[in-house]
Tab-separated table of C-alpha atoms in Angstrom:
chain	number	residue	atom	x	y	z
L	24	MET	CA	28.162	155.065	131.503
L	25	THR	CA	29.351	157.089	128.489
L	26	THR	CA	27.589	156.299	125.232
L	27	PRO	CA	30.125	154.877	122.772
L	28	LEU	CA	31.008	156.776	119.641
L	29	THR	CA	30.102	155.031	116.407
L	30	PHE	CA	32.580	155.430	113.556
L	31	ALA	CA	31.295	154.322	110.127
L	32	VAL	CA	33.712	153.051	107.479
L	33	PRO	CA	32.950	151.975	103.913
L	34	LYS	CA	33.359	148.549	102.424
L	35	GLY	CA	35.345	148.512	99.220
L	36	ARG	CA	38.067	150.550	97.596
L	37	ILE	CA	38.664	153.229	100.235
L	38	LEU	CA	38.939	151.023	103.317
L	39	ASP	CA	42.458	149.638	102.796
L	40	GLU	CA	43.829	153.150	102.368
L	41	ALA	CA	41.770	154.486	105.267
L	42	LEU	CA	42.938	152.042	107.943
L	43	PRO	CA	46.509	153.433	108.290
L	44	VAL	CA	45.136	156.993	108.367
L	45	MET	CA	42.662	155.994	111.059
L	46	ALA	CA	45.388	154.276	113.104
L	47	ARG	CA	47.530	157.423	113.111
L	48	ALA	CA	44.520	159.311	114.481
L	49	GLY	CA	43.996	156.713	117.227
L	50	VAL	CA	41.153	154.717	115.640
L	51	VAL	CA	42.250	151.076	115.587
L	52	PRO	CA	39.774	148.209	115.047
L	53	ALA	CA	39.853	145.004	117.050
L	54	ASP	CA	41.394	141.909	115.428
L	55	ALA	CA	37.980	140.537	114.422
L	56	PHE	CA	37.622	143.423	111.961
L	57	HIS	CA	40.387	141.899	109.814
L	58	ASP	CA	38.969	138.362	109.860
L	59	LYS	CA	37.542	137.857	106.359
L	60	LYS	CA	35.294	135.077	107.670
L	61	ASP	CA	33.685	137.367	110.225
L	62	ARG	CA	30.380	138.635	108.827
L	63	SER	CA	29.736	141.092	111.662
L	64	LEU	CA	28.907	144.682	110.786
L	65	SER	CA	29.852	146.194	114.157
L	66	PHE	CA	33.291	145.853	115.749
L	67	ALA	CA	35.104	146.903	118.893
L	68	THR	CA	38.174	149.137	118.734
L	69	THR	CA	41.165	149.629	121.011
L	70	ARG	CA	39.176	152.490	122.568
L	71	GLU	CA	36.527	151.399	125.035
L	72	ASP	CA	34.341	154.365	124.073
L	73	MET	CA	34.287	153.679	120.317
L	74	ARG	CA	32.963	151.040	117.940
L	75	LEU	CA	33.273	150.704	114.178
L	76	ILE	CA	30.517	149.818	111.764
L	77	ARG	CA	31.401	148.624	108.260
L	78	VAL	CA	28.675	149.392	105.720
L	79	ARG	CA	28.232	150.356	102.068
L	80	ALA	CA	29.728	153.730	101.171
L	81	PHE	CA	26.355	155.348	100.465
L	82	ASP	CA	25.102	154.124	103.846
L	83	VAL	CA	28.040	155.685	105.689
L	84	ALA	CA	26.707	159.127	104.777
L	85	THR	CA	23.165	158.199	105.812
L	86	PHE	CA	24.199	156.802	109.209
L	87	VAL	CA	26.265	159.903	110.005
L	88	ALA	CA	23.774	162.441	108.669
L	89	HIS	CA	21.001	160.981	110.826
L	90	GLY	CA	23.183	160.681	113.927
L	91	ALA	CA	23.219	156.880	114.128
L	92	ALA	CA	26.984	157.225	113.687
L	93	GLN	CA	28.804	160.347	114.771
L	94	VAL	CA	31.882	160.079	112.555
L	95	GLY	CA	32.765	158.332	109.308
L	96	ILE	CA	34.925	158.162	106.208
L	97	VAL	CA	33.464	158.314	102.721
L	98	GLY	CA	34.287	159.487	99.216
L	99	SER	CA	33.381	163.036	98.246
L	100	ASP	CA	31.236	161.529	95.473
L	101	VAL	CA	28.801	160.262	98.108
L	102	ILE	CA	28.795	163.611	99.911
L	103	GLU	CA	28.009	165.425	96.650
L	104	GLU	CA	25.285	162.971	95.695
L	105	PHE	CA	23.319	163.245	98.937
L	106	ASP	CA	24.139	166.819	100.034
L	107	TYR	CA	22.840	166.154	103.551
L	108	SER	CA	22.530	169.374	105.555
L	109	ASP	CA	23.433	167.554	108.803
L	110	LEU	CA	26.703	166.272	107.347
L	111	TYR	CA	29.979	168.150	107.722
L	112	ALA	CA	33.191	167.097	105.942
L	113	PRO	CA	36.006	168.942	107.741
L	114	VAL	CA	39.050	166.971	106.554
L	115	ASP	CA	40.209	165.854	103.111
L	116	LEU	CA	42.151	162.648	103.822
L	117	ASP	CA	43.998	162.707	100.473
L	118	ILE	CA	43.247	159.026	99.797
L	119	GLY	CA	40.853	157.187	97.506
L	120	HIS	CA	41.744	159.338	94.519
L	121	CYS	CA	39.616	158.884	91.404
L	122	HIS	CA	37.155	160.960	89.411
L	123	LEU	CA	33.548	160.887	88.281
L	124	SER	CA	33.103	160.901	84.529
L	125	VAL	CA	30.658	160.575	81.690
L	126	ALA	CA	31.576	157.641	79.425
L	127	GLU	CA	30.137	156.489	76.123
L	128	PRO	CA	30.789	153.741	73.550
L	129	LYS	CA	34.078	154.188	71.702
L	130	GLU	CA	32.240	153.651	68.448
L	131	GLY	CA	28.702	154.496	67.402
L	132	ALA	CA	27.750	156.924	70.184
L	133	GLU	CA	25.155	159.472	69.112
L	134	SER	CA	26.204	163.094	69.569
L	135	ILE	CA	24.433	165.016	72.315
L	136	ASP	CA	25.151	168.362	70.680
L	137	GLY	CA	21.783	170.130	70.540
L	138	ALA	CA	20.026	167.292	72.379
L	139	SER	CA	17.373	168.179	74.954
L	140	HIS	CA	17.061	164.726	76.520
L	141	ILE	CA	19.396	161.759	77.055
L	142	ARG	CA	19.295	158.548	79.070
L	143	VAL	CA	22.192	157.826	81.418
L	144	ALA	CA	22.911	154.789	83.607
L	145	THR	CA	24.461	155.745	86.940
L	146	LYS	CA	24.649	155.292	90.683
L	147	TYR	CA	24.706	159.087	90.971
L	148	PRO	CA	21.397	160.439	89.606
L	149	ASN	CA	21.561	163.767	91.454
L	150	ILE	CA	25.101	164.642	90.345
L	151	THR	CA	24.304	163.427	86.831
L	152	ARG	CA	21.157	165.538	86.488
L	153	ARG	CA	22.944	168.641	87.755
L	154	HIS	CA	25.829	168.097	85.354
L	155	PHE	CA	23.628	167.816	82.280
L	156	GLU	CA	21.195	170.528	83.413
L	157	ALA	CA	24.145	172.946	83.313
L	158	GLN	CA	24.387	172.095	79.611
L	159	GLY	CA	20.666	172.549	79.037
L	160	ILE	CA	20.062	168.808	78.743
L	161	GLN	CA	17.497	166.785	80.681
L	162	ALA	CA	19.098	163.535	81.862
L	163	GLU	CA	16.803	160.562	82.409
L	164	CYS	CA	18.793	158.527	84.945
L	165	VAL	CA	18.577	154.750	85.088
L	166	LYS	CA	19.732	153.849	88.620
L	167	LEU	CA	22.219	150.988	88.760
L	168	ASN	CA	24.405	149.970	91.674
L	169	GLY	CA	27.003	148.164	89.588
L	170	ALA	CA	27.899	146.793	86.153
L	171	MET	CA	27.277	150.246	84.685
L	172	GLU	CA	29.546	149.481	81.754
L	173	LEU	CA	27.038	146.978	80.358
L	174	ALA	CA	24.262	149.548	79.934
L	175	PRO	CA	25.258	150.997	76.533
L	176	SER	CA	25.951	147.645	74.846
L	177	LEU	CA	22.629	146.232	76.062
L	178	GLY	CA	20.630	149.285	75.022
L	179	LEU	CA	19.688	150.342	78.543
L	180	ALA	CA	21.268	153.786	78.220
L	181	GLY	CA	23.468	155.571	75.725
L	182	ARG	CA	25.942	156.793	78.337
L	183	ILE	CA	27.058	156.118	81.889
L	184	VAL	CA	28.301	158.259	84.759
L	185	ASP	CA	30.616	156.375	87.073
L	186	LEU	CA	33.837	156.499	89.071
L	187	VAL	CA	37.005	156.109	87.033
L	188	SER	CA	40.432	155.271	88.406
L	189	THR	CA	42.668	153.767	85.714
L	190	GLY	CA	40.052	153.570	82.966
L	191	ALA	CA	40.839	149.892	82.363
L	192	THR	CA	37.270	148.704	83.006
L	193	LEU	CA	35.870	151.233	80.552
L	194	LYS	CA	38.366	150.164	77.898
L	195	GLN	CA	37.615	146.470	78.384
L	196	ASN	CA	33.927	147.201	77.825
L	197	GLY	CA	34.374	149.343	74.713
L	198	LEU	CA	33.804	152.689	76.448
L	199	VAL	CA	35.766	155.929	76.563
L	200	GLU	CA	35.664	158.890	78.920
L	201	LYS	CA	33.838	161.812	77.372
L	202	ASP	CA	33.620	164.372	80.139
L	203	LYS	CA	35.189	164.524	83.615
L	204	ILE	CA	32.661	165.823	86.148
L	205	VAL	CA	34.628	166.078	89.395
L	206	GLU	CA	37.779	164.825	91.146
L	207	ILE	CA	37.087	162.560	94.146
L	208	THR	CA	38.945	161.964	97.406
L	209	ALA	CA	37.947	160.401	100.713
L	210	ARG	CA	36.829	162.738	103.494
L	211	LEU	CA	36.305	162.550	107.222
L	212	ILE	CA	32.640	163.298	107.867
L	213	VAL	CA	30.872	164.121	111.121
L	214	ASN	CA	27.344	164.733	112.282
L	215	ARG	CA	26.978	168.482	112.874
L	216	ALA	CA	25.009	168.121	116.101
L	217	ALA	CA	27.494	165.594	117.509
L	218	LEU	CA	30.387	167.919	116.682
L	219	LYS	CA	28.765	170.670	118.736
L	220	THR	CA	27.733	168.520	121.694
L	221	ASP	CA	30.377	165.783	122.048
L	222	PRO	CA	33.973	166.915	122.649
L	223	ARG	CA	35.226	163.478	121.575
L	224	VAL	CA	34.029	164.199	118.037
L	225	ALA	CA	35.828	167.538	117.950
L	226	ALA	CA	38.976	165.839	119.274
L	227	LEU	CA	38.794	163.245	116.490
L	228	VAL	CA	38.462	165.966	113.874
L	229	GLU	CA	41.581	167.655	115.231
L	230	ALA	CA	43.488	164.340	115.296
L	231	PHE	CA	42.651	163.631	111.651
L	232	ARG	CA	43.341	167.234	110.664
L	233	ALA	CA	46.772	167.177	112.336
L	234	ASN	CA	47.511	163.870	110.639
L	235	ALA	CA	46.525	165.266	107.232
L	236	ALA	CA	48.659	168.362	107.769
L	237	GLN	CA	51.645	166.188	108.737
L	238	ASP	CA	51.249	164.079	105.596
L	239	ALA	CA	51.181	167.247	103.485
L	240	ASP	CA	54.513	168.503	104.900
């Protein structure tokens, strides 16, 4: 019996945009996937040789990099943060557009000009450190998984690094964007070993690539 492929998808902002893209590439979840009362993490698809797992975005990259899932969809922010050598991102899906930025209080923020050390609240410590190191600044990162915008007002950190889409959440919490780090889109990711050894993975890559090319026309 053929071992089923495992396709990892993220909970949250990307998923709604990803589902139509997946369907055009032949990846369609079973009805239970859409049942909001269903707390399962693993779901059947219309393909007998494929199942979906729905996990946190950061975990999508980990499952695929370690071969527990062979294919997945995740934001390029997650790919940049982990930089897994066993992860390959062959297709930009052109969805999930946002950017990663440094934000600070609109009023009263201390200048970092000439500073050698700052404290930053973020879910992206690796990207954040690299960004500030390029400016000759050591960033002490306070790891938070949410509610980043509270950190400056509560004295936890002077600045935050987080995803920004419309900027409305920053504005409502008295913050402004100071420095855009990188533009983000969702990508198809695959495990490198699986791509080399399982023709179904290569076929999926080509299906998503053809779909992306068609959308671009």
